[in-house]
Amino acid sequence: MSSREVSGASVRLVFAGVLVTALGIVAALILLPFLTYLLAAALLAFVLYPLQQRLAARVGTRLSAAALVALSVLCVVLPLGLLVYRLASGGSVVPGELEELPRLPVIESLIERSVGVEMSIRSQLNTALGQVSSMLAEQSSGIVGAGVHATFGVLLFVFVLYYLLKDGHRLVAWLLYVTPLPEAVQDELVAQTNAMTWAVLEGHVLVAVVQGIVAGAGLFVAGIPNAGFWTLVMMVVALIPVLGVGVVVGPAVLYLVVVDRLLAAVLLAAYGVTIVALIDDYLRAYLINRGSALNSAVILVGVLGGVYLLGPMGLFYGPILLGLFKATIEVFDDYYEVLERP
């Protein structure tokens, strides 16, 4: 090959690289506004794909994908939508109007003796609620804009989930085709990715759901209003290790104290620090150790860093990406002996 041909090939290669990079940046900018919904669709499609394969063999690919999307909307999208709506509308564990709360002379007297200022817990709660209402009114335009964006995002989530379930295997096959790695390495990376994702979902998400349900049962028995709603909240906050269900159980205990139900408050607090805490410690450790080498520290770093980088879906993708990074190094070392051994 002449030097002129080599030079022409180099120019074409550079041009192709620049073109692909530029188009990749444009594609990323297009996807970025709805990244959370796209990542959610991809993760849910991964979870539902084994079921999709079984149903497709009986009723066809399109019908099975449509049925699973409808099931996902009923079981996932609607509950989360109701949860966000209740939070945005100022959902509270306090039943009825705050004016119906009894005066609490004992507690108020203790506070007055401690700080030397006369106060009324009822009036303080009323003031706080008024401030929240004013803040929501001031942010009404932003809330409307966020609602419109969320509506488009949910519609996009539904369509992407359907097509991922229907044609997701083709997307994976194309990615493997354009990846310049040996087939053995590709197979090992795919296997490691599947194992790592399931390990994180079981040890991170499943534990959060179980812990939220168990803690919610305690709220229900203790007579906390809207226990079902707060159970959903705890399933979400339990995904964040530094928060956990304590951000709901703690205020619930305080609420029981405020309404002079001291025995129920003590029992709920004891239930939270024993049964609920043991579920998080032992069930999470068992599932993670069984499925992967990830430990709680990796999950904590992955969750917090993932949220900063990817938004809410970083709760799931953060630990998965850190685990996949570790697995990739191990696979490359096995096949290419990247790391030197003594």
PDB file of N, CA and C in Angstrom, residues 93 207-238 244-250 252 256 268 271-273 275-277 279:
ATOM      1  N   VAL A  93     -48.800  12.469  58.293  1.00  0.00           N
ATOM      2  CA  VAL A  93     -49.240  11.400  59.170  1.00  0.00           C
ATOM      3  C   VAL A  93     -50.279  11.899  60.153  1.00  0.00           C
ATOM      4  N   VAL A 207     -34.491  -6.051  49.549  1.00  0.00           N
ATOM      5  CA  VAL A 207     -34.401  -5.768  50.979  1.00  0.00           C
ATOM      6  C   VAL A 207     -35.184  -4.508  51.329  1.00  0.00           C
ATOM      7  N   ALA A 208     -35.108  -3.491  50.487  1.00  0.00           N
ATOM      8  CA  ALA A 208     -35.849  -2.254  50.741  1.00  0.00           C
ATOM      9  C   ALA A 208     -37.357  -2.504  50.753  1.00  0.00           C
ATOM     10  N   VAL A 209     -37.831  -3.324  49.822  1.00  0.00           N
ATOM     11  CA  VAL A 209     -39.262  -3.623  49.774  1.00  0.00           C
ATOM     12  C   VAL A 209     -39.694  -4.393  51.020  1.00  0.00           C
ATOM     13  N   VAL A 210     -38.926  -5.430  51.369  1.00  0.00           N
ATOM     14  CA  VAL A 210     -39.269  -6.228  52.550  1.00  0.00           C
ATOM     15  C   VAL A 210     -39.225  -5.384  53.814  1.00  0.00           C
ATOM     16  N   GLN A 211     -38.179  -4.573  53.948  1.00  0.00           N
ATOM     17  CA  GLN A 211     -38.052  -3.734  55.139  1.00  0.00           C
ATOM     18  C   GLN A 211     -39.177  -2.715  55.212  1.00  0.00           C
ATOM     19  N   GLY A 212     -39.550  -2.144  54.071  1.00  0.00           N
ATOM     20  CA  GLY A 212     -40.654  -1.193  54.069  1.00  0.00           C
ATOM     21  C   GLY A 212     -41.966  -1.832  54.480  1.00  0.00           C
ATOM     22  N   ILE A 213     -42.206  -3.057  54.008  1.00  0.00           N
ATOM     23  CA  ILE A 213     -43.446  -3.759  54.363  1.00  0.00           C
ATOM     24  C   ILE A 213     -43.477  -4.095  55.852  1.00  0.00           C
ATOM     25  N   VAL A 214     -42.344  -4.600  56.368  1.00  0.00           N
ATOM     26  CA  VAL A 214     -42.288  -4.959  57.788  1.00  0.00           C
ATOM     27  C   VAL A 214     -42.458  -3.722  58.664  1.00  0.00           C
ATOM     28  N   ALA A 215     -41.774  -2.632  58.312  1.00  0.00           N
ATOM     29  CA  ALA A 215     -41.925  -1.398  59.080  1.00  0.00           C
ATOM     30  C   ALA A 215     -43.344  -0.844  58.954  1.00  0.00           C
ATOM     31  N   GLY A 216     -43.932  -0.974  57.756  1.00  0.00           N
ATOM     32  CA  GLY A 216     -45.302  -0.517  57.569  1.00  0.00           C
ATOM     33  C   GLY A 216     -46.291  -1.284  58.419  1.00  0.00           C
ATOM     34  N   ALA A 217     -46.032  -2.585  58.613  1.00  0.00           N
ATOM     35  CA  ALA A 217     -46.891  -3.373  59.490  1.00  0.00           C
ATOM     36  C   ALA A 217     -46.857  -2.832  60.910  1.00  0.00           C
ATOM     37  N   GLY A 218     -45.658  -2.382  61.342  1.00  0.00           N
ATOM     38  CA  GLY A 218     -45.554  -1.785  62.665  1.00  0.00           C
ATOM     39  C   GLY A 218     -46.343  -0.495  62.775  1.00  0.00           C
ATOM     40  N   LEU A 219     -46.291   0.337  61.734  1.00  0.00           N
ATOM     41  CA  LEU A 219     -47.076   1.573  61.736  1.00  0.00           C
ATOM     42  C   LEU A 219     -48.571   1.272  61.800  1.00  0.00           C
ATOM     43  N   PHE A 220     -49.015   0.241  61.061  1.00  0.00           N
ATOM     44  CA  PHE A 220     -50.435  -0.111  61.032  1.00  0.00           C
ATOM     45  C   PHE A 220     -50.907  -0.577  62.406  1.00  0.00           C
ATOM     46  N   VAL A 221     -50.113  -1.447  63.040  1.00  0.00           N
ATOM     47  CA  VAL A 221     -50.493  -1.955  64.360  1.00  0.00           C
ATOM     48  C   VAL A 221     -50.490  -0.834  65.391  1.00  0.00           C
ATOM     49  N   ALA A 222     -49.545   0.118  65.245  1.00  0.00           N
ATOM     50  CA  ALA A 222     -49.468   1.229  66.194  1.00  0.00           C
ATOM     51  C   ALA A 222     -50.577   2.254  65.978  1.00  0.00           C
ATOM     52  N   GLY A 223     -51.309   2.127  64.869  1.00  0.00           N
ATOM     53  CA  GLY A 223     -52.406   3.057  64.621  1.00  0.00           C
ATOM     54  C   GLY A 223     -52.000   4.362  63.980  1.00  0.00           C
ATOM     55  N   ILE A 224     -50.868   4.368  63.250  1.00  0.00           N
ATOM     56  CA  ILE A 224     -50.442   5.576  62.556  1.00  0.00           C
ATOM     57  C   ILE A 224     -51.357   5.814  61.356  1.00  0.00           C
ATOM     58  N   PRO A 225     -51.901   7.003  61.179  1.00  0.00           N
ATOM     59  CA  PRO A 225     -52.758   7.283  60.018  1.00  0.00           C
ATOM     60  C   PRO A 225     -51.989   7.134  58.703  1.00  0.00           C
ATOM     61  N   ASN A 226     -52.691   6.734  57.662  1.00  0.00           N
ATOM     62  CA  ASN A 226     -52.108   6.595  56.322  1.00  0.00           C
ATOM     63  C   ASN A 226     -50.910   5.645  56.319  1.00  0.00           C
ATOM     64  N   ALA A 227     -51.028   4.544  57.039  1.00  0.00           N
ATOM     65  CA  ALA A 227     -49.907   3.598  57.142  1.00  0.00           C
ATOM     66  C   ALA A 227     -49.531   3.018  55.784  1.00  0.00           C
ATOM     67  N   GLY A 228     -50.514   2.780  54.925  1.00  0.00           N
ATOM     68  CA  GLY A 228     -50.210   2.252  53.589  1.00  0.00           C
ATOM     69  C   GLY A 228     -49.383   3.212  52.772  1.00  0.00           C
ATOM     70  N   PHE A 229     -49.728   4.486  52.828  1.00  0.00           N
ATOM     71  CA  PHE A 229     -48.965   5.508  52.111  1.00  0.00           C
ATOM     72  C   PHE A 229     -47.533   5.570  52.611  1.00  0.00           C
ATOM     73  N   TRP A 230     -47.352   5.576  53.923  1.00  0.00           N
ATOM     74  CA  TRP A 230     -46.009   5.672  54.480  1.00  0.00           C
ATOM     75  C   TRP A 230     -45.211   4.388  54.281  1.00  0.00           C
ATOM     76  N   THR A 231     -45.901   3.285  54.073  1.00  0.00           N
ATOM     77  CA  THR A 231     -45.187   2.057  53.713  1.00  0.00           C
ATOM     78  C   THR A 231     -44.513   2.213  52.354  1.00  0.00           C
ATOM     79  N   LEU A 232     -45.204   2.810  51.388  1.00  0.00           N
ATOM     80  CA  LEU A 232     -44.598   3.079  50.084  1.00  0.00           C
ATOM     81  C   LEU A 232     -43.412   4.034  50.221  1.00  0.00           C
ATOM     82  N   VAL A 233     -43.570   5.050  51.076  1.00  0.00           N
ATOM     83  CA  VAL A 233     -42.469   5.993  51.283  1.00  0.00           C
ATOM     84  C   VAL A 233     -41.247   5.256  51.846  1.00  0.00           C
ATOM     85  N   MET A 234     -41.469   4.357  52.786  1.00  0.00           N
ATOM     86  CA  MET A 234     -40.344   3.643  53.388  1.00  0.00           C
ATOM     87  C   MET A 234     -39.671   2.698  52.407  1.00  0.00           C
ATOM     88  N   MET A 235     -40.424   2.125  51.469  1.00  0.00           N
ATOM     89  CA  MET A 235     -39.806   1.287  50.446  1.00  0.00           C
ATOM     90  C   MET A 235     -38.828   2.091  49.598  1.00  0.00           C
ATOM     91  N   VAL A 236     -39.136   3.368  49.397  1.00  0.00           N
ATOM     92  CA  VAL A 236     -38.257   4.229  48.598  1.00  0.00           C
ATOM     93  C   VAL A 236     -37.051   4.676  49.404  1.00  0.00           C
ATOM     94  N   VAL A 237     -37.287   5.207  50.612  1.00  0.00           N
ATOM     95  CA  VAL A 237     -36.168   5.729  51.406  1.00  0.00           C
ATOM     96  C   VAL A 237     -35.254   4.616  51.896  1.00  0.00           C
ATOM     97  N   ALA A 238     -35.767   3.378  51.986  1.00  0.00           N
ATOM     98  CA  ALA A 238     -34.919   2.259  52.405  1.00  0.00           C
ATOM     99  C   ALA A 238     -33.855   1.942  51.357  1.00  0.00           C
ATOM    100  N   GLY A 244     -32.791   5.219  55.237  1.00  0.00           N
ATOM    101  CA  GLY A 244     -33.524   4.068  55.731  1.00  0.00           C
ATOM    102  C   GLY A 244     -34.906   4.430  56.226  1.00  0.00           C
ATOM    103  N   VAL A 245     -35.597   3.431  56.766  1.00  0.00           N
ATOM    104  CA  VAL A 245     -36.979   3.634  57.205  1.00  0.00           C
ATOM    105  C   VAL A 245     -37.054   4.478  58.468  1.00  0.00           C
ATOM    106  N   GLY A 246     -35.912   4.750  59.095  1.00  0.00           N
ATOM    107  CA  GLY A 246     -35.939   5.556  60.309  1.00  0.00           C
ATOM    108  C   GLY A 246     -36.462   6.955  60.102  1.00  0.00           C
ATOM    109  N   VAL A 247     -36.356   7.493  58.879  1.00  0.00           N
ATOM    110  CA  VAL A 247     -36.854   8.844  58.626  1.00  0.00           C
ATOM    111  C   VAL A 247     -38.380   8.894  58.676  1.00  0.00           C
ATOM    112  N   VAL A 248     -39.026   7.744  58.624  1.00  0.00           N
ATOM    113  CA  VAL A 248     -40.482   7.691  58.775  1.00  0.00           C
ATOM    114  C   VAL A 248     -40.863   7.156  60.151  1.00  0.00           C
ATOM    115  N   VAL A 249     -40.175   6.099  60.598  1.00  0.00           N
ATOM    116  CA  VAL A 249     -40.509   5.504  61.883  1.00  0.00           C
ATOM    117  C   VAL A 249     -40.239   6.491  63.020  1.00  0.00           C
ATOM    118  N   GLY A 250     -39.142   7.241  62.937  1.00  0.00           N
ATOM    119  CA  GLY A 250     -38.831   8.206  63.987  1.00  0.00           C
ATOM    120  C   GLY A 250     -39.914   9.253  64.177  1.00  0.00           C
ATOM    121  N   ALA A 252     -42.948   8.994  63.279  1.00  0.00           N
ATOM    122  CA  ALA A 252     -44.165   8.306  63.722  1.00  0.00           C
ATOM    123  C   ALA A 252     -44.149   8.092  65.231  1.00  0.00           C
ATOM    124  N   LEU A 256     -46.792   9.700  68.046  1.00  0.00           N
ATOM    125  CA  LEU A 256     -47.479   8.974  69.111  1.00  0.00           C
ATOM    126  C   LEU A 256     -47.242   9.624  70.469  1.00  0.00           C
ATOM    127  N   LEU A 268     -43.346   0.836  69.282  1.00  0.00           N
ATOM    128  CA  LEU A 268     -42.957   1.055  67.887  1.00  0.00           C
ATOM    129  C   LEU A 268     -41.458   1.332  67.778  1.00  0.00           C
ATOM    130  N   TYR A 271     -39.682  -1.944  68.204  1.00  0.00           N
ATOM    131  CA  TYR A 271     -39.883  -2.746  66.991  1.00  0.00           C
ATOM    132  C   TYR A 271     -38.952  -2.286  65.876  1.00  0.00           C
ATOM    133  N   GLY A 272     -38.768  -0.976  65.770  1.00  0.00           N
ATOM    134  CA  GLY A 272     -37.924  -0.446  64.705  1.00  0.00           C
ATOM    135  C   GLY A 272     -36.461  -0.771  64.882  1.00  0.00           C
ATOM    136  N   VAL A 273     -35.957  -0.692  66.125  1.00  0.00           N
ATOM    137  CA  VAL A 273     -34.524  -0.921  66.357  1.00  0.00           C
ATOM    138  C   VAL A 273     -34.187  -2.405  66.494  1.00  0.00           C
ATOM    139  N   ILE A 275     -36.579  -5.663  65.134  1.00  0.00           N
ATOM    140  CA  ILE A 275     -37.044  -6.466  63.999  1.00  0.00           C
ATOM    141  C   ILE A 275     -36.687  -5.809  62.673  1.00  0.00           C
ATOM    142  N   VAL A 276     -37.027  -4.531  62.507  1.00  0.00           N
ATOM    143  CA  VAL A 276     -36.779  -3.847  61.236  1.00  0.00           C
ATOM    144  C   VAL A 276     -35.287  -3.734  60.958  1.00  0.00           C
ATOM    145  N   ALA A 277     -34.507  -3.395  61.957  1.00  0.00           N
ATOM    146  CA  ALA A 277     -33.058  -3.250  61.770  1.00  0.00           C
ATOM    147  C   ALA A 277     -32.401  -4.594  61.453  1.00  0.00           C
ATOM    148  N   ILE A 279     -33.672  -7.093  59.845  1.00  0.00           N
ATOM    149  CA  ILE A 279     -33.959  -7.451  58.460  1.00  0.00           C
ATOM    150  C   ILE A 279     -32.946  -6.799  57.535  1.00  0.00           C
TER     151      ILE A 279
END
